[in-house]
Amino acid sequence: MPFSTIAQSSNKVTLGSSLTASDTNSFWASPSGDFAFGFQKIVTADYLLAIWFNKIPEKTIIWSANRNNPVQQGSKIQLTADGRFVLSNPSGQQIWAANLTGSGVAYAAMLDTGNFVLATTDSATLWQSFDEPTDTILPTQVLNQDSRLISSFSDTNYSSGRFEFILQTDGNLDQSAVSTSQFYQRAIIEYDGVFRQYVYPKSGGKAMGWSTLSFTPPNICTSITQSTGSGACGFNSYCRLGDDQRPKCECPSGYIFIDPTDKLSSCKQNFVSQNCDKESKESELFGFEDMLNTDWPLSDYEYFQPVTEDWCREECLKDCFCAVAISRGGNCWKKKIPLSNGRIDPSIAQTYRNITLGSSLTARNDNSFWASPSGDFAFGFQQIGTGGFLLAIWFNKIPEKTIIWSANRDNLVQSGSIIQLTTDGRLVLNDNTGQQRWSAGVRVSYAAMLDTGNFVVASNDSAILWQSFDEPTDTILPTQRLNLGNRLVASFSNTNYSSGRFQFMLQNDGNLVLYTRKFPLDSLNSAYWSTDTVASGFRVIFNESGYIYLTARNGSVLAFVGSNAASTGQFYQRAILEYDGVFRQYVYRKSAGGPVQWSTLSFTPSDICMSISQSTGGGACGFNSYCRIQGNDQRPICLCPSGYISRDPNDGLGGCKPDFEPQNCDEESQETDLFGFEDMVNTDWPDSDYEYFEPVFEDWCRDACLRDCFCAVAIFRDGHCWKKKNPLSNGRIDSSVGGKALVKIRKQNSTGKPAAEGSKKKDQSTLIITGSVLLGSSVFLNFLLLLSTLLAMSYLNSRKTKMLQSYPVVPGMNLRSFTYKELEEATDGFKEELGRGAFAIVYKGVLKDENGNLVAVKKLDKIVREGEKEFTAEINAIGRTNHKNLVKLLGYCSEGENRLLVYEFMSNGSLASFLFRNSRPNWHERIEAACGTARGLYYLHEECSTQIIHCDIKPHNVLLDESFTARISDFGLAKLLKTDQTRTITAIRGTKGYVAPEWFKRKPVTVKVDVYSFGILLLELICCRRSVETDASSDNEIILSDWTYDCYKEGKLHLLLENDEEAIHDMKRFEKFVMIAIWCIQEDPLLRPTMKKVTQMLEGAVEVSVPPDPSSFIS
């Protein structure tokens, strides 16, 4: 079973070389360092002679020589002078030796394929680990006929287990292939009997950890049904497929595991068995525990039908041999002990509900539909506003009833329309006049709404004659595939389901492409994203593990489109080409306890504003508009420049038009004094220029555009000047654009279109005539009128100027300037408090705009009063930040003494409430929070345009969005606080809190204060406790940082992880994170790493060296 073969070099291990099993963990590494051969200490404190992935924190083992006979410290592996490769225990007894195929071994080598070889001087291989696999194979490795893999006993016990994977003489296997340059890979038969293929990203840009790419069989619980043996789990237990698609073995109520440490062992009764003595009627002492969709299929000894459930219960209760009764559809099976092949599976009850010939649904307000067996999906009519009805499929158990397919998206039908499965076997949609609007299938026998979200029509022998999965609209679901020529067409908007402006297509040439459409026609513009797989792409697969990828004809993976796994057992899932042109993968938690909404898992392209730049078409947004990315899921929004308005308020992508009379091109009247510019930083319309000049000054560029009646916008960047004409296309605002756009608009006191001009002049004339008639007899009265008018205008102008000064707009920042009244209304009078600190209170609010967005309004107190300019400068710096691990500032209020900031609303609260709640968050969520916070700080310190030192990193200032992504808040506020206040806050926390020692020694404050605070935060995350706990069981546990270093120094890190099973099973990563934290909290700032290095260490890109005592370098 080959993967593929590659050539490579090796590091030679010479004759006489040896390694000794000890705590120093010596090994022989491959040339790249990807793999290592040596001794690994296991949980029993013994050692395995093994090969492992050496660059990842888990040091995952992929081969061992002595899995059933671990050796003690002091054991030795030696390449002897006479060419033998021997493992001996401390007493010198041989435990294992390589079985050579010949003589003349000259050297050994650990190769970059993960293969360890013994070879001759001419490099002929005499022995290799690839020929003697344990439970794992790697890319380039070959399993020959009759080769076998044997699973481990458990995930921590590497001895031979219960399952075997063998390539028989008639066997063949295909596994999905991915790039070995981007991923570490392995395929392993695991202790639960499933053969899984794993990938692990080599770079730090993706989620770190082994991800399942494929597994066989898809459901081991239902795959094993044997007359002998217990099944996937032990006797008297049952197998359940977990949310992660892994089998879990459990005991029924009243039963316990024979061996609690072995979850694959059998269960035993935890009660006294029923007495079979006929004279002893014990039936009243026993009862039943009901379990839905459960069976032990090969344990029955009696069968009855047709009977009722009550009869079945009574019959088992009276029978002392009956351990379980199965009642299903009028059938009754009595089961005896030991129960075998136990499983929970919804398909035991039914697979689908047939819709018979002659059945129909009518479009009306009662919302009738055909549901899938579980009720997860429904097929029927959905009313779309007042426009009519869609024949659609939707998620039926969520409030939104999210549509995932429709038959008549471009031709809504009215109330009274009918979908019918006719008696002659056609599925037909007729409108309320009886006219046919759509049809599918010929000579079918039944239809069914399946639990996959697929609606099918089929023949008597269940052959599918038509299915909705073959004709997708804008969405695909797990188990669905896109074949050559298939396409998704986006909806027009999020409420208008008709065909829109974008298309996602697997072309017949094999390239997977995103296009803009020449709306409203069906023809296409050029592509704005593709996989570049011409002549190789064959099929897009959305698998049940949540991966979306493009494969070649041989099944190898060419490209991932959505590469974040999510269990279909735990989440509803969909992937959709949305109306804004972005292909997004969504998940929705099925059970309570998480966000009850669709959350974005991945999206393509990463920035559509910058991805679309075409010579024809308006771009990501319409003509004369510009595109900006905002929000955690990086959604594009389309905006009009100042002086422009939307062409159609109901069409967000419809473009904009000038809201002023254009400049007159009459040479005698250029009107230059009537026009000015609105500056927009980092903005461009790259494909609309008609003249270019360089080198020039900005003032020259302004003047050149001002004197040119064709010039709508001038772009000035680094001495270059581009003049742009209407209609402007491909508009975008992004920090990478640079420079500024000078948008020409008519000045406020000269605005107005011809009709308005005429009206104004008429009004002025009327005023003059009336005044003359009424006051013509008195020059003095005319003078008084003129004087009072001038005074009134002066007063109004001065008041208007003051009002304008109260609501400044930060230049080029797209931050909204709110009035105090607007925020008072948004928060309902500052009613619902989200939290408070020493200098601010945060309130929940809802903006009074068309979207009604939730926001968090921070009302600042005790801030530095250094004038409007300084406040605006600080807001300017905060507004320029843009990172997925920062909370986005949306706007501000600076009115009189009031200073308020408006942020995105974070639906899952703070890291403090998440971390210190009653139930412990899972280990991987805590790891993600740590890495996300580190990335956010790295951005503030080194990647944003103005370096920002946070000065107050703690769990309360790290928030969690709807996807539980860590987002840093309150950054950039340090300069707004009074200095004495800042000192007071830090003094209250104490030297063992989050604040670096230099705060108390009057030393300069640098970015290293944030590194120190992050180190404390990291310890809280991985240990899942507060940094200071005064009620700790012993004094040495009160200060977490001190206790952690003591445990690390004494080799007792397990003391930090009481009952934290997930972290205990990931002990190597836990130890690494402890070492990183200790580096961060060094009292000498010079010893602390930068946040860039901290991020690299967390993600495994940089090795972590042994840290010193945090206080050892302070005199």
XYZ file of C-alpha atoms in Angstrom, residues 454-956:
503
model
C -30.547 15.382 0.620
C -34.015 15.045 -0.912
C -34.251 11.998 -3.196
C -36.730 10.348 -5.530
C -36.112 6.656 -6.095
C -37.282 3.493 -7.808
C -38.746 0.362 -6.210
C -35.266 -1.097 -5.718
C -34.113 2.163 -4.008
C -32.062 3.324 -6.983
C -31.877 7.127 -6.788
C -33.348 8.706 -9.948
C -32.933 12.327 -8.844
C -31.485 14.059 -5.771
C -31.156 17.655 -4.623
C -27.443 17.063 -3.916
C -26.884 16.899 -7.707
C -28.441 20.326 -8.288
C -27.141 22.598 -5.493
C -28.085 26.270 -5.336
C -25.590 28.158 -3.146
C -24.891 25.589 -0.389
C -23.250 22.188 0.116
C -23.547 19.916 3.164
C -21.445 17.146 4.734
C -21.438 14.002 2.519
C -22.250 16.167 -0.542
C -19.920 16.340 -3.541
C -19.393 18.734 -6.429
C -18.464 16.987 -9.657
C -16.977 18.471 -12.820
C -19.278 21.159 -14.185
C -21.198 21.626 -10.906
C -21.560 25.152 -9.584
C -22.956 27.222 -6.740
C -24.515 30.616 -7.510
C -24.747 33.153 -4.678
C -28.057 34.706 -3.689
C -28.740 38.337 -4.575
C -28.753 39.353 -0.893
C -29.217 37.756 2.508
C -33.007 38.108 2.161
C -33.393 37.813 -1.626
C -32.706 34.220 -2.693
C -32.683 34.871 -6.452
C -29.429 34.342 -8.389
C -26.806 36.943 -7.518
C -23.435 38.271 -8.609
C -20.979 35.465 -7.751
C -20.330 31.865 -8.823
C -18.290 28.970 -7.364
C -17.587 26.320 -9.996
C -15.614 23.118 -10.502
C -14.863 23.621 -14.169
C -14.702 20.767 -16.636
C -10.941 21.387 -16.877
C -10.550 20.548 -13.161
C -9.966 24.069 -11.848
C -12.047 25.151 -8.853
C -12.831 28.826 -9.398
C -14.691 31.808 -7.917
C -16.091 34.242 -10.508
C -18.039 37.461 -10.584
C -21.062 37.219 -12.877
C -22.079 39.832 -15.429
C -25.252 40.371 -13.460
C -28.109 40.078 -14.381
C -26.797 37.879 -17.233
C -25.407 34.404 -16.595
C -22.030 35.097 -18.263
C -18.854 35.513 -16.204
C -16.105 38.037 -15.621
C -12.580 36.882 -14.826
C -11.857 34.719 -11.761
C -10.891 36.262 -8.422
C -9.790 32.996 -6.756
C -8.864 29.502 -7.966
C -7.036 26.351 -6.925
C -4.894 26.346 -10.117
C -5.680 22.676 -10.696
C -6.303 22.652 -14.448
C -6.151 19.068 -15.780
C -5.920 17.582 -12.266
C -9.035 18.524 -10.257
C -11.895 16.035 -10.301
C -14.261 16.324 -7.318
C -14.988 18.577 -4.320
C -15.798 16.583 -1.179
C -17.391 17.834 2.037
C -16.730 14.938 4.398
C -18.414 14.075 7.688
C -15.387 15.275 9.668
C -16.009 18.801 8.393
C -13.197 18.986 5.826
C -13.872 20.436 2.368
C -11.252 19.559 -0.216
C -10.598 19.082 -3.920
C -9.399 15.657 -5.057
C -7.819 14.247 -8.192
C -9.265 11.212 -9.978
C -7.078 8.894 -7.885
C -8.496 10.350 -4.663
C -5.415 12.355 -3.658
C -6.125 15.719 -2.046
C -5.106 18.671 -4.208
C -6.355 21.589 -2.115
C -8.312 22.307 1.053
C -11.167 24.791 0.721
C -12.353 24.488 4.328
C -9.745 22.694 6.433
C -11.193 23.023 9.941
C -12.739 19.837 11.252
C -16.035 19.823 13.158
C -18.068 16.788 14.131
C -21.425 16.296 12.403
C -22.556 14.625 15.611
C -22.029 17.813 17.590
C -22.670 20.500 14.977
C -24.955 21.238 12.075
C -22.733 22.274 9.178
C -23.017 23.994 5.831
C -20.740 25.696 3.327
C -22.234 28.477 1.248
C -21.239 30.943 -1.436
C -22.804 34.026 0.113
C -24.195 37.083 -1.620
C -20.958 39.023 -0.919
C -18.872 36.537 -2.952
C -17.201 34.759 -0.012
C -17.374 30.962 0.345
C -17.892 30.327 4.066
C -18.090 27.199 6.172
C -20.482 27.470 9.137
C -21.224 25.370 12.211
C -24.185 25.489 14.601
C -23.997 23.655 17.921
C -26.785 21.053 18.191
C -26.873 20.918 21.979
C -27.190 23.697 24.524
C -24.104 25.086 26.227
C -22.529 27.019 23.350
C -23.400 29.890 21.027
C -26.885 29.318 19.607
C -26.159 30.703 16.157
C -24.207 29.984 13.012
C -20.469 30.508 13.601
C -17.923 30.920 10.815
C -15.356 28.115 10.715
C -13.449 29.131 7.567
C -13.842 31.396 4.560
C -12.368 31.848 1.059
C -10.905 34.190 -0.109
C -9.370 35.630 3.047
C -9.986 39.238 1.898
C -12.411 39.616 -0.975
C -11.958 43.393 -1.013
C -8.350 42.907 -2.122
C -8.968 39.745 -4.157
C -11.204 41.278 -6.840
C -9.491 43.696 -9.228
C -10.988 43.388 -12.694
C -10.949 45.595 -15.765
C -14.712 45.135 -16.147
C -17.337 45.158 -13.407
C -17.559 47.130 -10.203
C -15.417 44.812 -8.052
C -16.422 43.313 -4.712
C -18.826 46.235 -4.320
C -20.648 48.279 -6.942
C -19.353 51.249 -8.941
C -18.365 54.399 -6.991
C -18.335 52.490 -3.682
C -15.514 50.990 -1.668
C -15.080 47.701 0.191
C -13.876 47.366 3.773
C -13.329 44.223 5.872
C -14.736 44.244 9.394
C -15.727 41.857 12.158
C -14.232 38.640 13.451
C -15.332 36.661 10.404
C -13.787 39.303 8.138
C -16.991 40.247 6.324
C -16.847 42.852 3.570
C -19.083 45.903 3.831
C -19.746 48.243 0.935
C -19.749 51.974 1.640
C -20.214 55.180 -0.317
C -17.554 57.907 -0.170
C -18.521 61.263 1.309
C -20.825 63.124 -1.081
C -22.128 59.888 -2.654
C -25.307 57.923 -1.868
C -26.431 54.361 -2.596
C -28.087 53.843 -5.980
C -30.529 51.381 -4.414
C -30.895 51.360 -0.605
C -32.182 47.759 -0.839
C -29.073 46.549 -2.690
C -25.909 46.821 -0.636
C -23.746 45.802 -3.623
C -25.539 48.056 -6.116
C -23.006 50.879 -6.101
C -23.217 54.594 -5.368
C -23.906 57.852 -7.226
C -22.846 61.452 -6.585
C -25.266 63.404 -4.403
C -24.199 66.740 -5.897
C -24.236 68.548 -9.224
C -21.082 67.521 -11.151
C -18.398 70.035 -12.015
C -19.152 72.155 -15.076
C -16.730 71.448 -17.957
C -17.334 74.861 -19.583
C -13.839 76.364 -20.004
C -15.191 79.792 -19.019
C -16.531 78.419 -15.719
C -14.435 75.656 -14.137
C -16.171 76.172 -10.740
C -12.957 75.249 -8.896
C -13.935 77.456 -5.987
C -17.103 75.427 -5.464
C -15.341 72.064 -4.959
C -13.059 70.568 -2.345
C -11.776 67.177 -1.227
C -12.576 64.542 1.368
C -9.366 62.718 2.338
C -9.536 58.938 2.752
C -6.376 57.187 4.002
C -5.400 53.743 2.582
C -8.159 53.886 -0.041
C -8.000 53.249 -3.784
C -10.026 52.464 -6.901
C -7.143 50.776 -8.762
C -8.696 50.311 -12.217
C -10.262 53.737 -12.787
C -7.266 55.991 -13.539
C -6.874 57.850 -16.805
C -3.806 60.026 -16.037
C -0.664 59.482 -14.010
C 2.076 61.890 -12.851
C 5.329 61.550 -10.917
C 7.204 62.905 -9.065
C 4.776 65.481 -7.675
C 3.676 66.956 -4.351
C 0.287 66.299 -2.789
C -0.821 69.922 -3.282
C 0.017 69.683 -6.985
C -2.038 66.460 -7.220
C -5.000 68.147 -5.480
C -4.861 71.168 -7.745
C -4.552 69.055 -10.915
C -7.727 67.147 -10.009
C -9.551 70.277 -8.882
C -9.006 71.968 -12.290
C -10.057 68.832 -14.214
C -13.824 68.443 -14.507
C -13.391 64.743 -15.424
C -11.429 63.991 -12.255
C -13.622 62.407 -9.556
C -10.792 61.206 -7.285
C -7.050 61.734 -7.062
C -4.824 59.104 -5.429
C -1.588 60.399 -3.931
C 1.047 57.935 -2.742
C 4.786 58.468 -2.262
C 5.099 61.255 -4.829
C 2.821 59.538 -7.361
C -0.517 60.965 -8.491
C -3.309 59.106 -10.282
C -6.446 60.839 -11.551
C -9.581 58.674 -11.505
C -12.775 59.025 -13.504
C -16.350 57.998 -12.785
C -17.596 55.317 -12.525
C -14.978 54.269 -9.972
C -14.414 50.505 -9.764
C -12.792 47.908 -7.473
C -12.803 50.288 -4.503
C -11.151 49.108 -1.314
C -9.778 50.429 1.970
C -6.932 48.490 3.548
C -3.743 49.269 5.461
C -1.698 47.651 2.693
C -2.970 50.166 0.121
C -1.089 53.132 1.587
C -1.341 56.754 0.502
C -4.629 58.592 0.436
C -7.597 59.121 -1.844
C -8.718 62.698 -2.456
C -12.443 62.432 -3.208
C -13.715 65.563 -4.974
C -17.087 66.815 -3.743
C -19.018 70.048 -3.992
C -18.534 72.265 -0.943
C -21.397 72.359 1.547
C -22.327 75.975 0.861
C -22.480 75.306 -2.864
C -24.329 71.995 -2.978
C -27.561 71.457 -4.763
C -28.798 70.379 -8.093
C -30.471 72.681 -10.662
C -33.984 72.322 -9.229
C -32.741 73.221 -5.790
C -30.804 76.236 -7.157
C -33.942 77.596 -8.802
C -35.943 77.100 -5.657
C -33.349 78.900 -3.545
C -33.165 81.897 -5.901
C -36.957 82.100 -5.972
C -37.069 82.118 -2.185
C -34.437 84.855 -2.032
C -36.332 86.991 -4.547
C -39.543 86.574 -2.607
C -37.814 87.692 0.583
C -36.391 90.816 -1.037
C -39.703 91.841 -2.618
C -41.675 91.268 0.566
C -39.144 93.181 2.608
C -39.231 96.085 0.217
C -43.037 96.302 0.311
C -43.280 96.074 4.077
C -40.293 98.204 5.036
C -39.683 100.473 2.067
C -40.991 103.487 3.935
C -38.281 103.274 6.562
C -34.574 103.165 5.801
C -33.908 102.940 9.514
C -36.071 99.867 9.931
C -34.324 98.256 6.962
C -31.002 98.937 8.632
C -32.212 97.363 11.890
C -33.458 94.308 10.004
C -30.140 93.910 8.234
C -28.198 94.275 11.486
C -30.342 91.736 13.380
C -30.097 89.262 10.495
C -26.298 89.490 10.471
C -26.117 89.027 14.240
C -28.422 86.002 14.088
C -26.378 84.403 11.300
C -23.180 85.050 13.236
C -24.660 83.376 16.334
C -25.903 80.361 14.392
C -22.582 79.928 12.581
C -20.609 80.087 15.823
C -22.968 77.562 17.427
C -22.726 75.293 14.404
C -18.922 75.510 14.582
C -18.958 74.492 18.226
C -21.273 71.598 17.488
C -19.053 70.378 14.692
C -16.025 70.572 16.967
C -17.828 68.335 19.476
C -18.206 65.517 16.942
C -14.891 65.155 15.094
C -14.282 62.402 12.581
C -10.867 60.738 12.840
C -9.285 61.267 9.418
C -9.189 58.105 7.301
C -10.161 55.821 10.163
C -13.772 54.957 9.299
C -14.587 55.390 12.976
C -18.043 56.693 13.630
C -18.394 59.782 15.777
C -21.424 59.335 18.050
C -23.332 61.946 19.983
C -23.848 61.330 23.663
C -27.584 61.173 23.058
C -27.145 58.417 20.438
C -25.209 56.262 22.898
C -27.633 57.034 25.702
C -30.465 55.756 23.482
C -28.442 52.760 22.290
C -27.820 51.654 25.893
C -31.372 52.467 27.040
C -30.052 55.076 29.423
C -26.874 53.107 30.275
C -29.071 50.405 31.751
C -27.385 46.997 31.283
C -23.897 46.907 32.769
C -21.495 44.346 31.299
C -18.585 45.118 33.593
C -16.606 47.825 35.333
C -13.027 48.672 36.115
C -11.114 51.390 37.921
C -11.516 53.882 35.093
C -14.571 52.801 33.090
C -17.953 51.110 33.102
C -19.043 49.032 30.096
C -22.668 48.878 28.976
C -24.492 46.717 26.461
C -26.127 48.619 23.614
C -27.961 48.223 20.321
C -27.216 50.713 17.548
C -30.256 52.376 16.039
C -29.235 51.531 12.482
C -30.665 49.207 9.853
C -28.723 46.227 11.196
C -29.380 46.850 14.892
C -25.847 45.708 15.767
C -25.010 44.842 19.372
C -22.157 46.931 20.799
C -20.259 47.420 24.032
C -20.112 51.065 25.141
C -17.209 51.929 27.467
C -17.813 55.091 29.489
C -14.399 56.453 30.495
C -13.827 58.196 33.810
C -10.850 60.075 35.283
C -9.101 60.428 31.944
C -6.369 62.923 31.123
C -7.865 66.254 30.011
C -5.219 67.328 27.514
C -7.584 68.586 24.848
C -9.345 67.274 21.794
C -6.180 66.820 19.750
C -4.559 64.383 22.199
C -7.753 62.330 22.634
C -8.201 62.109 18.857
C -4.563 61.039 18.453
C -5.054 58.135 20.856
C -8.306 57.089 19.174
C -6.474 57.371 15.860
C -3.863 54.828 17.002
C -6.517 52.412 18.312
C -8.636 52.781 15.167
C -5.746 51.803 12.908
C -5.483 48.347 14.477
C -7.018 45.386 12.664
C -6.401 41.846 13.861
C -8.595 38.827 14.528
C -7.376 38.645 18.137
C -8.237 42.255 18.982
C -11.639 43.711 19.829
C -12.518 46.172 17.074
C -13.165 49.833 17.945
C -16.217 51.002 15.966
C -16.492 54.594 17.128
C -16.316 57.089 19.956
C -17.980 60.080 21.588
C -16.113 63.216 22.632
C -18.796 65.652 23.684
C -18.115 68.163 26.437
C -16.747 66.230 29.424
C -17.992 62.883 28.061
C -15.547 60.403 26.559
C -17.008 57.084 25.399
C -15.692 54.282 23.181
C -17.892 51.936 21.142
C -16.622 48.389 20.542
C -17.830 45.198 18.893
C -19.982 43.174 21.281
C -18.291 39.954 22.435
C -21.077 37.430 23.041
C -19.129 34.996 25.251
C -17.872 37.441 27.828
C -14.398 37.606 29.312
C -11.703 34.979 29.630
C -12.031 35.368 33.398
C -15.658 34.211 33.464
C -14.827 31.428 30.975
C -11.768 30.219 32.865
C -12.919 30.456 36.468
C -16.443 29.085 36.113
C -17.595 25.974 37.979
C -16.913 23.565 35.100
C -13.360 23.481 33.744
C -13.019 24.560 30.054
C -11.458 21.867 27.907
C -7.704 21.774 27.397
C -7.716 22.605 23.691
C -9.959 25.658 24.204
C -7.463 26.950 26.761
C -4.542 26.333 24.391
C -6.317 28.260 21.613
C -7.028 31.141 23.987
C -3.351 31.304 24.967
C -2.126 31.261 21.363
C -4.742 33.803 20.263
C -3.840 36.236 23.058
C -0.150 35.872 22.199
C -0.816 36.638 18.525
C -2.813 39.723 19.468
C -0.005 41.075 21.674
C 2.579 40.295 18.991
C 0.524 42.394 16.566
C 0.252 45.330 19.017
C 3.981 45.266 19.725
C 5.423 44.738 16.249
C 2.917 44.679 13.406
C 0.527 47.618 13.772
C 1.517 51.033 12.440
C 1.978 52.518 15.939
C 3.465 50.318 18.646
C 0.982 49.843 21.493
C 1.893 48.676 24.991
C -1.224 47.329 26.654
C -0.077 47.701 30.301
C -3.052 45.764 31.693
C -3.123 42.201 30.346
C -5.320 40.012 32.531
C -8.228 37.570 31.991
C -10.826 40.343 32.354
